[in-house]
Short mmCIF file of C-alpha atoms in Angstrom, two decimals:
data_model
loop_
_atom_site.label_atom_id
_atom_site.label_comp_id
_atom_site.label_asym_id
_atom_site.label_seq_id
_atom_site.Cartn_x
_atom_site.Cartn_y
_atom_site.Cartn_z
CA UNK A 21 -30.94 1.54 32.83
CA UNK A 22 -28.44 0.91 30.00
CA UNK A 23 -26.40 4.08 30.15
CA UNK A 24 -24.00 5.48 32.70
CA UNK A 25 -22.57 9.00 32.97
CA UNK A 26 -19.02 9.30 34.21
CA UNK A 27 -16.71 12.31 33.98
CA UNK A 28 -19.16 14.07 31.66
CA UNK A 29 -19.27 11.14 29.23
CA UNK A 30 -22.40 9.06 28.76
CA UNK A 31 -21.57 5.40 28.16
CA UNK A 32 -24.07 3.20 26.32
CA UNK A 33 -23.72 -0.03 28.25
CA UNK A 34 -25.36 -2.09 25.50
CA UNK A 35 -22.16 -1.71 23.46
CA UNK A 36 -18.73 -3.15 24.09
CA UNK A 37 -15.71 -0.90 24.53
CA UNK A 38 -12.04 -1.20 23.72
CA UNK A 39 -9.30 0.49 25.74
CA UNK A 40 -6.17 2.16 24.38
CA UNK A 41 -4.20 -1.09 24.18
CA UNK A 42 -6.99 -2.99 22.42
CA UNK A 43 -8.52 -4.93 25.32
CA UNK A 44 -12.27 -5.33 24.91
CA UNK A 45 -14.58 -4.57 27.83
CA UNK A 46 -18.29 -5.32 28.13
CA UNK A 47 -21.06 -4.86 30.69
CA UNK A 48 -22.95 -7.99 31.71
CA UNK A 49 -25.64 -6.34 33.81
CA UNK A 50 -23.74 -6.21 37.11
CA UNK A 51 -23.47 -3.15 39.40
CA UNK A 52 -21.34 -2.53 42.48
CA UNK A 53 -22.52 -1.08 45.83
CA UNK A 54 -21.73 2.48 44.64
CA UNK A 55 -24.08 2.09 41.65
CA UNK A 56 -21.28 1.80 39.10
CA UNK A 57 -21.48 -0.71 36.26
CA UNK A 58 -18.99 -3.57 36.41
CA UNK A 59 -17.15 -4.24 33.17
CA UNK A 60 -15.47 -7.52 32.34
CA UNK A 61 -12.90 -8.39 29.75
CA UNK A 62 -13.70 -11.61 27.85
CA UNK A 63 -10.19 -12.78 28.74
CA UNK A 64 -10.93 -12.37 32.47
CA UNK A 65 -14.69 -12.93 32.86
CA UNK A 66 -14.45 -13.65 36.59
CA UNK A 67 -12.82 -10.29 37.44
CA UNK A 68 -15.35 -7.48 36.97
CA UNK A 69 -13.98 -3.95 37.32
CA UNK A 70 -16.03 -0.78 37.92
CA UNK A 71 -16.30 1.39 34.80
CA UNK A 72 -14.67 4.45 36.49
CA UNK A 73 -11.63 2.32 37.37
CA UNK A 74 -11.36 0.94 33.83
CA UNK A 75 -11.75 4.48 32.47
CA UNK A 76 -9.01 5.79 34.78
CA UNK A 77 -6.55 2.91 34.37
CA UNK A 78 -7.11 1.88 30.75
CA UNK A 79 -9.05 4.73 29.14
CA UNK A 80 -10.24 6.37 27.16
CA UNK A 81 -12.83 3.74 26.33
CA UNK A 82 -13.81 3.62 22.66
CA UNK A 83 -17.21 2.13 21.80
CA UNK A 84 -17.07 -0.75 19.34
CA UNK A 85 -19.44 -0.48 16.42
CA UNK A 86 -22.02 -3.25 16.24
CA UNK A 87 -20.80 -6.15 14.14
CA UNK A 88 -22.71 -6.84 10.93
CA UNK A 89 -25.09 -9.77 10.99
CA UNK A 90 -24.79 -12.74 8.65
CA UNK A 91 -27.65 -11.31 6.58
CA UNK A 92 -25.81 -7.99 6.25
CA UNK A 93 -22.64 -9.79 5.08
CA UNK A 94 -24.66 -11.79 2.56
CA UNK A 95 -26.36 -8.66 1.22
CA UNK A 96 -22.99 -6.95 0.80
CA UNK A 97 -21.48 -9.74 -1.30
CA UNK A 98 -24.56 -11.12 -3.04
CA UNK A 99 -24.96 -8.62 -5.85
CA UNK A 100 -26.50 -8.90 -9.27
CA UNK A 101 -23.43 -9.58 -11.39
CA UNK A 102 -25.27 -8.95 -14.69
CA UNK A 103 -26.38 -5.52 -13.50
CA UNK A 104 -22.84 -4.72 -12.39
CA UNK A 105 -21.46 -5.64 -15.81
CA UNK A 106 -24.23 -3.69 -17.56
CA UNK A 107 -23.37 -0.65 -15.47
CA UNK A 108 -19.78 -0.86 -16.72
CA UNK A 109 -18.11 -1.65 -13.40
CA UNK A 110 -16.59 -4.93 -14.59
CA UNK A 111 -14.37 -5.49 -17.60
CA UNK A 112 -13.78 -8.78 -19.33
CA UNK A 113 -10.46 -10.57 -18.85
CA UNK A 114 -9.58 -9.80 -22.48
CA UNK A 115 -10.27 -6.08 -21.99
CA UNK A 116 -8.22 -6.07 -18.80
CA UNK A 117 -5.30 -7.82 -20.56
CA UNK A 118 -5.44 -5.35 -23.44
CA UNK A 119 -5.45 -2.43 -21.01
CA UNK A 120 -2.40 -3.56 -19.06
CA UNK A 121 -0.33 -4.91 -21.96
CA UNK A 122 1.96 -2.26 -23.45
CA UNK A 123 1.44 -1.54 -27.15
CA UNK A 124 5.14 -1.87 -27.95
CA UNK A 125 8.07 -3.07 -25.89
CA UNK A 126 10.15 -0.41 -24.23
CA UNK A 127 13.31 0.47 -26.16
CA UNK A 128 16.55 -0.93 -24.80
CA UNK A 129 19.08 1.64 -23.72
CA UNK A 130 22.45 1.64 -25.41
CA UNK A 131 25.59 3.55 -24.54
CA UNK A 132 24.74 6.47 -26.81
CA UNK A 133 21.58 7.09 -24.76
CA UNK A 134 23.53 7.61 -21.57
CA UNK A 135 25.16 10.84 -20.50
CA UNK A 136 28.95 10.76 -20.41
CA UNK A 137 30.46 10.00 -17.07
CA UNK A 138 31.39 13.13 -15.13
CA UNK A 139 34.75 11.53 -14.39
CA UNK A 140 35.62 11.51 -18.11
CA UNK A 141 34.80 15.16 -18.60
CA UNK A 142 37.45 17.84 -18.45
CA UNK A 143 36.77 19.21 -14.96
CA UNK A 144 38.41 17.67 -11.93
CA UNK A 145 39.41 14.50 -13.80
CA UNK A 146 41.33 16.59 -16.32
CA UNK A 147 43.09 18.40 -13.48
CA UNK A 148 44.14 15.09 -11.93
CA UNK A 149 45.50 13.90 -15.28
CA UNK A 150 47.64 17.04 -15.57
CA UNK A 151 49.14 16.41 -12.13
CA UNK A 152 50.23 12.90 -12.90
CA UNK A 153 51.60 13.98 -16.26
CA UNK A 154 49.11 12.13 -18.42
CA UNK A 155 48.14 15.32 -20.25
CA UNK A 156 50.43 17.94 -21.49
CA UNK A 157 48.95 21.17 -22.35
#
């Protein structure tokens, strides 16, 4: 028997689980007297804990997806480069450089491109100048 139902949830005991803080738990084929599977954490392999206790104290338990095999990794990265280029998914270094290089340099800003400072306009600055006597009007 490789599954266990607890609190309405069926646990596939062939998979490892992770609790809410990231501790991994796995079943190594042991059961307690009450018929509950004993889970161990790889960090504490000599301290098995019944699944209901782990579920209550550390849950919910999230099943970990099976890790890819070496052959699956190799198949994912070992692709036909010529077919990839022919399909248009890869650009040459020259094409990439041409795409990211701007056609012309950006113009440099000079003072006539900038808006006048609000402090030099007639509003509040002009009022302050009239108070100190700088402007007569």
